[in-house]
Short mmCIF file of C-alpha atoms in Angstrom, two decimals:
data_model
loop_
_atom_site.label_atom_id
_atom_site.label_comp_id
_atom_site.label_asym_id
_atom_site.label_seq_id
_atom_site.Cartn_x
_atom_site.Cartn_y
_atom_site.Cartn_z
CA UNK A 29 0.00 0.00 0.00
CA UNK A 30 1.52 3.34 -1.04
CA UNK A 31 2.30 5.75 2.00
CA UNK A 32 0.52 9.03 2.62
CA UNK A 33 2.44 11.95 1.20
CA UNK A 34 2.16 14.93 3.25
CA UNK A 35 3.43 18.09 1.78
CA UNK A 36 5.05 20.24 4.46
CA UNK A 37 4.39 24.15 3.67
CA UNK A 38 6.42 25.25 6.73
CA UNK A 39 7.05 29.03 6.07
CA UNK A 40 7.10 29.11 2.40
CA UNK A 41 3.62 30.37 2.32
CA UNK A 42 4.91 33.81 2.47
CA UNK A 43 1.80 35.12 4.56
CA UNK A 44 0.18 35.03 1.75
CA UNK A 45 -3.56 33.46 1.54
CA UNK A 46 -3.73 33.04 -2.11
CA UNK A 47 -0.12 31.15 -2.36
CA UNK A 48 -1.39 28.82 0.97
CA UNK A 49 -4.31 27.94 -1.46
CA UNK A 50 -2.25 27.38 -4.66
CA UNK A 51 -0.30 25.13 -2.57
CA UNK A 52 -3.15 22.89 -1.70
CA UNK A 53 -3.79 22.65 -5.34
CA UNK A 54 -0.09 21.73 -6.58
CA UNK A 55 0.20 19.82 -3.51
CA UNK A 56 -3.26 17.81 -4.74
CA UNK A 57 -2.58 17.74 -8.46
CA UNK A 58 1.39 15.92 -7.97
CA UNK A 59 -0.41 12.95 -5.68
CA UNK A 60 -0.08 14.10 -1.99
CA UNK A 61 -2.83 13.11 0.22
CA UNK A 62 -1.93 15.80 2.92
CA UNK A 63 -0.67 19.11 3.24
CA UNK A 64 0.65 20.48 6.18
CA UNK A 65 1.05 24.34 8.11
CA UNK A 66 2.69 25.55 11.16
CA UNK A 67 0.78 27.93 13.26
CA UNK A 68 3.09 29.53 15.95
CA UNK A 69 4.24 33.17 16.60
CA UNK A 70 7.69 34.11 17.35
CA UNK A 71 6.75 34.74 21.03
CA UNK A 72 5.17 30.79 20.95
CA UNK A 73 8.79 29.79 20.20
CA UNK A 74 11.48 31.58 21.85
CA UNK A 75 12.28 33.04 25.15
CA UNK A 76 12.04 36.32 25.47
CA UNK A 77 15.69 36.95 26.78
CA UNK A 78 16.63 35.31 23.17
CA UNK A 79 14.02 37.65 21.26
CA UNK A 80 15.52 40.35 23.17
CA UNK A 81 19.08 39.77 22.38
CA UNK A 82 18.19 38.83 18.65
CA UNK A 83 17.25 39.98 15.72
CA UNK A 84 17.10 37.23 13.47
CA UNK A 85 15.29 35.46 15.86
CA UNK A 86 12.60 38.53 15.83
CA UNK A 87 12.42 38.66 12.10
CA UNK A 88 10.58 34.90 12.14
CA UNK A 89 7.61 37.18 12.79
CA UNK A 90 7.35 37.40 9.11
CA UNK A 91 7.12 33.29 9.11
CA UNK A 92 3.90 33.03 10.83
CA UNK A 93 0.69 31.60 9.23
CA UNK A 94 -2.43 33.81 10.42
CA UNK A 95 -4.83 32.21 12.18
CA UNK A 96 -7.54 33.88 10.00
CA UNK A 97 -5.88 31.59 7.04
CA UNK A 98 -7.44 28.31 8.51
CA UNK A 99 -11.11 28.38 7.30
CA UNK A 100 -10.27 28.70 3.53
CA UNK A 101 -6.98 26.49 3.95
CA UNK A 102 -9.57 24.14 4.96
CA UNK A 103 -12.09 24.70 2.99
CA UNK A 104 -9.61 24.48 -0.01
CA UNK A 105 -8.41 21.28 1.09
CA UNK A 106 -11.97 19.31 1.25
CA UNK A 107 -12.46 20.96 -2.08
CA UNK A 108 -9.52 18.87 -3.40
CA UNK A 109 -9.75 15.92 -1.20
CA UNK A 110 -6.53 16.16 0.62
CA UNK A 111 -6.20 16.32 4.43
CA UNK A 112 -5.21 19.29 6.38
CA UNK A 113 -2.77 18.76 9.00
CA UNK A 114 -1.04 21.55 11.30
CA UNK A 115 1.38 21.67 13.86
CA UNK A 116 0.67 23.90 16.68
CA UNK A 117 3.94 25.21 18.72
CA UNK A 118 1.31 26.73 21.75
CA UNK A 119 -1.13 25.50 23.59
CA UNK A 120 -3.33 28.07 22.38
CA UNK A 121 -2.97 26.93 19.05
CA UNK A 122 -4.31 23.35 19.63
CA UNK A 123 -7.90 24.88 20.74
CA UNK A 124 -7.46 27.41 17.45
CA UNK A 125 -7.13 24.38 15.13
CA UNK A 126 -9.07 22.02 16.52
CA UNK A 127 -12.15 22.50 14.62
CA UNK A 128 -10.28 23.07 11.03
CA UNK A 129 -7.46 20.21 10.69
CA UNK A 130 -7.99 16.50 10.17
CA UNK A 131 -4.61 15.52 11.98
CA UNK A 132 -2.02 17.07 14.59
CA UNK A 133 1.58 16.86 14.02
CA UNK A 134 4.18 17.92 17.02
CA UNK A 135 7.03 18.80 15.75
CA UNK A 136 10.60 17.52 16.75
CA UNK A 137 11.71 20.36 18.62
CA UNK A 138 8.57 20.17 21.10
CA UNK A 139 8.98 16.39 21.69
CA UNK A 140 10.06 17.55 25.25
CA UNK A 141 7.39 19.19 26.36
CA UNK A 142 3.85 17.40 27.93
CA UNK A 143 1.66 19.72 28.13
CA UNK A 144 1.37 20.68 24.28
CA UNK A 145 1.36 16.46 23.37
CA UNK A 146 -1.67 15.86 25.98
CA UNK A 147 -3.15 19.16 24.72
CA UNK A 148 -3.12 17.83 20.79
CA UNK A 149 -4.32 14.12 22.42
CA UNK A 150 -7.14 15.75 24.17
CA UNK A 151 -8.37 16.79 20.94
CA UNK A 152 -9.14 13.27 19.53
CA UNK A 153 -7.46 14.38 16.54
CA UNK A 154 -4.78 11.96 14.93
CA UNK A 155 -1.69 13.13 16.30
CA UNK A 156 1.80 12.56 14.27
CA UNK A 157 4.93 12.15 16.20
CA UNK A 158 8.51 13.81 15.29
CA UNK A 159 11.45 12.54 16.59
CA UNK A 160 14.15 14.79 15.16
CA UNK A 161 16.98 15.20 17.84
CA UNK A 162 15.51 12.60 20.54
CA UNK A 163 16.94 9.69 21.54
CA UNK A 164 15.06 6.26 22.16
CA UNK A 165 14.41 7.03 25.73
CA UNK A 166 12.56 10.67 25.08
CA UNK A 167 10.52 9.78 22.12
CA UNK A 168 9.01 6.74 24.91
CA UNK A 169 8.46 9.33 27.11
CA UNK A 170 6.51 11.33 24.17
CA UNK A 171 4.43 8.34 23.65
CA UNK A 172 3.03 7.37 27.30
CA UNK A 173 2.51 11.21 27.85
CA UNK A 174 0.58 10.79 23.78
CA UNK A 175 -1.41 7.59 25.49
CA UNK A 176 -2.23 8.31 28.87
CA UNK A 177 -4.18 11.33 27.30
CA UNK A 178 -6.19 9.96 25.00
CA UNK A 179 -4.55 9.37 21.90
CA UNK A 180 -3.55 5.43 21.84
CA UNK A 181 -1.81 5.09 18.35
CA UNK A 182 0.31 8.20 17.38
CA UNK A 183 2.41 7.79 14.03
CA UNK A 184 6.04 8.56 14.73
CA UNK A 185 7.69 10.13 12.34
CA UNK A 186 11.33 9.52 12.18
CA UNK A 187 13.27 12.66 11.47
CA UNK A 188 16.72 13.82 11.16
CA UNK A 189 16.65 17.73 12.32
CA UNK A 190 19.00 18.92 9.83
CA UNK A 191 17.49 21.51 6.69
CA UNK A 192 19.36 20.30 4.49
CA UNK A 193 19.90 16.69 5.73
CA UNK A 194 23.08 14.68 4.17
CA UNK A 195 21.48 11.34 2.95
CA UNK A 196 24.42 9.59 4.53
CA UNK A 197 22.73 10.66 7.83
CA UNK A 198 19.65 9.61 7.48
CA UNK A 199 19.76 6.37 9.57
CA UNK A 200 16.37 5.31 8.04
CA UNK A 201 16.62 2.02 10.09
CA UNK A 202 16.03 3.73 12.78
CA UNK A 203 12.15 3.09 11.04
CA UNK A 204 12.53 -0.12 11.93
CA UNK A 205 14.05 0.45 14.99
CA UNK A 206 10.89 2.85 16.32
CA UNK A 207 8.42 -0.22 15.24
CA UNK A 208 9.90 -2.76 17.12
CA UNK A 209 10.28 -0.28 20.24
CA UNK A 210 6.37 0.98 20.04
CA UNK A 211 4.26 -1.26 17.63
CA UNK A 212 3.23 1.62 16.21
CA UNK A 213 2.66 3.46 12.27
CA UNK A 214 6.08 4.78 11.54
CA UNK A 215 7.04 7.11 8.30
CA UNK A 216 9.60 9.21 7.70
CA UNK A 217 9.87 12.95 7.97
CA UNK A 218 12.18 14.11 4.69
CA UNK A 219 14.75 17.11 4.47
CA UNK A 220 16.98 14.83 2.40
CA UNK A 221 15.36 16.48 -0.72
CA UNK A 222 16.68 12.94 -2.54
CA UNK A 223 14.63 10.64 -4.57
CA UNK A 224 16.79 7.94 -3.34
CA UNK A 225 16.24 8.28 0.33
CA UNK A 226 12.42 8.53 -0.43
CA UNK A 227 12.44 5.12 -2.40
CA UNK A 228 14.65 3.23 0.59
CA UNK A 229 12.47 4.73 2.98
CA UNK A 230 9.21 3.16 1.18
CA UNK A 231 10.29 0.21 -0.26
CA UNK A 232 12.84 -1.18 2.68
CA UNK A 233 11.44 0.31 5.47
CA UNK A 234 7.60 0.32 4.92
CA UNK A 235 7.52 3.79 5.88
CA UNK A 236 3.14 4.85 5.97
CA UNK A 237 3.77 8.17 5.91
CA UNK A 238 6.38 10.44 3.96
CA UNK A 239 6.25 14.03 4.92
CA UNK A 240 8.40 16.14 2.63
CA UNK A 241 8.94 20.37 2.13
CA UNK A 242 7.16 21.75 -0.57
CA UNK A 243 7.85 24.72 -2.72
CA UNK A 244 5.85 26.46 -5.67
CA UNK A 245 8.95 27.74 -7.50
CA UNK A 246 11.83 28.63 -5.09
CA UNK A 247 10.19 32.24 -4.03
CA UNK A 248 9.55 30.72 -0.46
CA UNK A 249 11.21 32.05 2.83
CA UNK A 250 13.10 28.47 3.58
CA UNK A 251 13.39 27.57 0.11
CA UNK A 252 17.45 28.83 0.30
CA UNK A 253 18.32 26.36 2.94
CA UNK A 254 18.46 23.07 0.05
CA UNK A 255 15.34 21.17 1.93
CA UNK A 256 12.13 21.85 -0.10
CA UNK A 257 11.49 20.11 -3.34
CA UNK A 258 9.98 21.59 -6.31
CA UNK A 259 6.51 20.67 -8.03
CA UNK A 260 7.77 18.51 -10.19
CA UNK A 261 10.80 17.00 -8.96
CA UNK A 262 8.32 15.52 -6.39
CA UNK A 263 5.85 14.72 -8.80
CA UNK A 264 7.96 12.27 -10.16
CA UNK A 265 9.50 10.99 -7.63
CA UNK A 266 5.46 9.86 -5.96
CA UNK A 267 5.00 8.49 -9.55
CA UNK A 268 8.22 6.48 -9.14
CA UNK A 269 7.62 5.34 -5.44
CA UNK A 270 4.18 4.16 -6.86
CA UNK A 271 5.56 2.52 -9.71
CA UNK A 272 7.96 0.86 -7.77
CA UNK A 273 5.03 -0.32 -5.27
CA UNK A 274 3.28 -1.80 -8.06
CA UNK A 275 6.01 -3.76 -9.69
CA UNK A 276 5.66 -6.21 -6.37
CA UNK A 277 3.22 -8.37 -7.95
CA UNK A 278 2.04 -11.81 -6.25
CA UNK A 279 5.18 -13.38 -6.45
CA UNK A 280 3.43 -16.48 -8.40
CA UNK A 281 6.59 -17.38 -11.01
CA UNK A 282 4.26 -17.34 -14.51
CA UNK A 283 4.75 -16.13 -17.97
CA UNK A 284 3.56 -12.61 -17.75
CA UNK A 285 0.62 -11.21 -19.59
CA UNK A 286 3.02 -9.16 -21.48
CA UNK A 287 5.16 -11.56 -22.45
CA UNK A 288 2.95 -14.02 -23.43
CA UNK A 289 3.05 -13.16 -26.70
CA UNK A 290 6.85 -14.24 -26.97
CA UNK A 291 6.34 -17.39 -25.04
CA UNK A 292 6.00 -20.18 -28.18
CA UNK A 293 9.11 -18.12 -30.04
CA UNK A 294 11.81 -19.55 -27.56
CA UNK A 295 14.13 -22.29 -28.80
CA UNK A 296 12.92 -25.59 -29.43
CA UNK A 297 13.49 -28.39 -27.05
CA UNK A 298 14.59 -30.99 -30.03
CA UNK A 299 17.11 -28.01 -31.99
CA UNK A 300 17.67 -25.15 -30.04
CA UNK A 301 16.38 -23.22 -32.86
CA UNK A 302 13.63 -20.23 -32.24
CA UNK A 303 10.20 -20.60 -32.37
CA UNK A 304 8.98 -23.85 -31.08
CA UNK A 305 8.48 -26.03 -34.22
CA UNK A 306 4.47 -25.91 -34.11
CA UNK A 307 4.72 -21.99 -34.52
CA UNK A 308 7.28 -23.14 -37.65
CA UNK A 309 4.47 -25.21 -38.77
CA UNK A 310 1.95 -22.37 -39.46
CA UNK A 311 4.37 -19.72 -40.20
CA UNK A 312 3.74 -17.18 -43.25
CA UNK A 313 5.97 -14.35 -43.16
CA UNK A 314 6.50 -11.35 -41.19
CA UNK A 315 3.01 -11.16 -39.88
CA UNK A 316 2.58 -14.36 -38.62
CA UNK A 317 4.65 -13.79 -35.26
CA UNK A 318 5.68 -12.24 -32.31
CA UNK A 319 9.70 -12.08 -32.39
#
């Protein structure tokens, strides 16, 4: 079964409403089944002795997705039949997204903290799991806090926090590693940007859900940093992962449909000659066969 694509928007949507709803579209049209927003503000994130002290830091005001955005973002996604997953970085932005998303996803960096994972659990939403920077022991934690309020079966999403991540780093059997630990639905959570990483993830690790950064045309705010793919570099690489998915076939050793129409033009038993000799037999020219 082919994984759920979820195209990350992150920042790139430039506060701008009509680019968040283009990107629903592109996001629909190249084969994702999700797309995915961030709602913070800067003052959500950092401490205020590190907004005071910096600048750069304060200019990540510009990277925050209004909360007025949600009822069109999704209104635009039911419209194109794609889910609409956020992740909220406050507590106050669980209870604003709550009646627009279909699906929660905390985000690596937040992994530590309780309240915000019971908070999205409480919800009854589907809640998705980062697990950028954590080691085995926190991302348990992250689950029993996830269970004990309310929300059973998280998907963990294993993640390498590093924009742009060298494929050599990606560890993806760490996958396997998180299923054995939990028994839960793991994917993996791409900054890779390589087709190659995507198809390992997929087809050796059974990865259910592959999140990836999305950008219209390299005009978005994180775009520079090497991690976001491009329409339709990740077009093709869902086609391929697809393709690749439905090459598995039922294993049952048979002449193939499409080769069936070589099968009587392989060498005779009795001369090693090609066709078999009944297809000799009845042969008149070069429309009377296959090969």
């Amino acid at each position: 079964m082919p994984p759920l694509f979820v195209a990350e928007i992150s920042s790139n949507h430039n506060q701008d409403i009509d680019r968040c709803l283009r990107f629903v579209d592109v996001a629909a049209a190249i084969g994702c089944g999700a797309v995915k927003f961030q709602l913070f503000t800067v003052a959500d994130l950092f401490a205020p002795e590190i907004l005071a002290a910096s600048a750069r830091h304060r200019a990540r005001r510009a990277y925050e997705l209004p909360v007025s955005f949600l009822p069109a973002i999704a209104g635009r996604c039911r419209q194109r039949g794609v889910l609409f997953g956020c992740t909220p970085f406050s507590l106050a932005a669980v209870e604003q997204l709550a009646g627009y998303v279909d699906f929660l996803k905390i985000a690596s960096y937040e992994l530590l903290w309780p309240p915000l994972g019971a908070a999205c659990a409480a919800t009854g939403l589907p809640v998705m799991l980062a697990t950028g920077l954590a080691d085995l022991a926190e991302v348990a934690g992250a689950v029993e806090n996830l269970r004990r309020a309310g929300c059973p079966e998280p998907t963990l999403l294993h993640c390498v926090s590093a924009y742009p991540l060298p494929p050599g780093e990606a560890n993806l059997a760490a996958i396997d590693s998180l299923r054995r630990a939990f028994g839960l639905p793991v994917g993996w959570s791409d900054h890779s940007r390589c087709p190659g990483v995507i198809h390992r993830a997929v087809h050796r690790f059974g990865a259910e859900v592959v999140e990836l950064h999305l950008d219209l045309e390299g005009e978005g705010r994180e775009y520079g940093a090497g991690h976001c793919w491009l329409p339709g570099e990740l077009a093709e690489c869902i086609r391929d992962v697809a393709a690749g998915l439905a090459a598995d076939g039922d294993g049952i050793k048979a002449c193939a449909p499409c080769e069936a129409p070589d099968r009587d033009w392989r060498a005779d038993p009795h001369d090693g000659l090609r066709p078999l000799r009944r297809v000799r037999a009845g042969f008149t020219g070069d429309n009377g066969g296959a090969s």
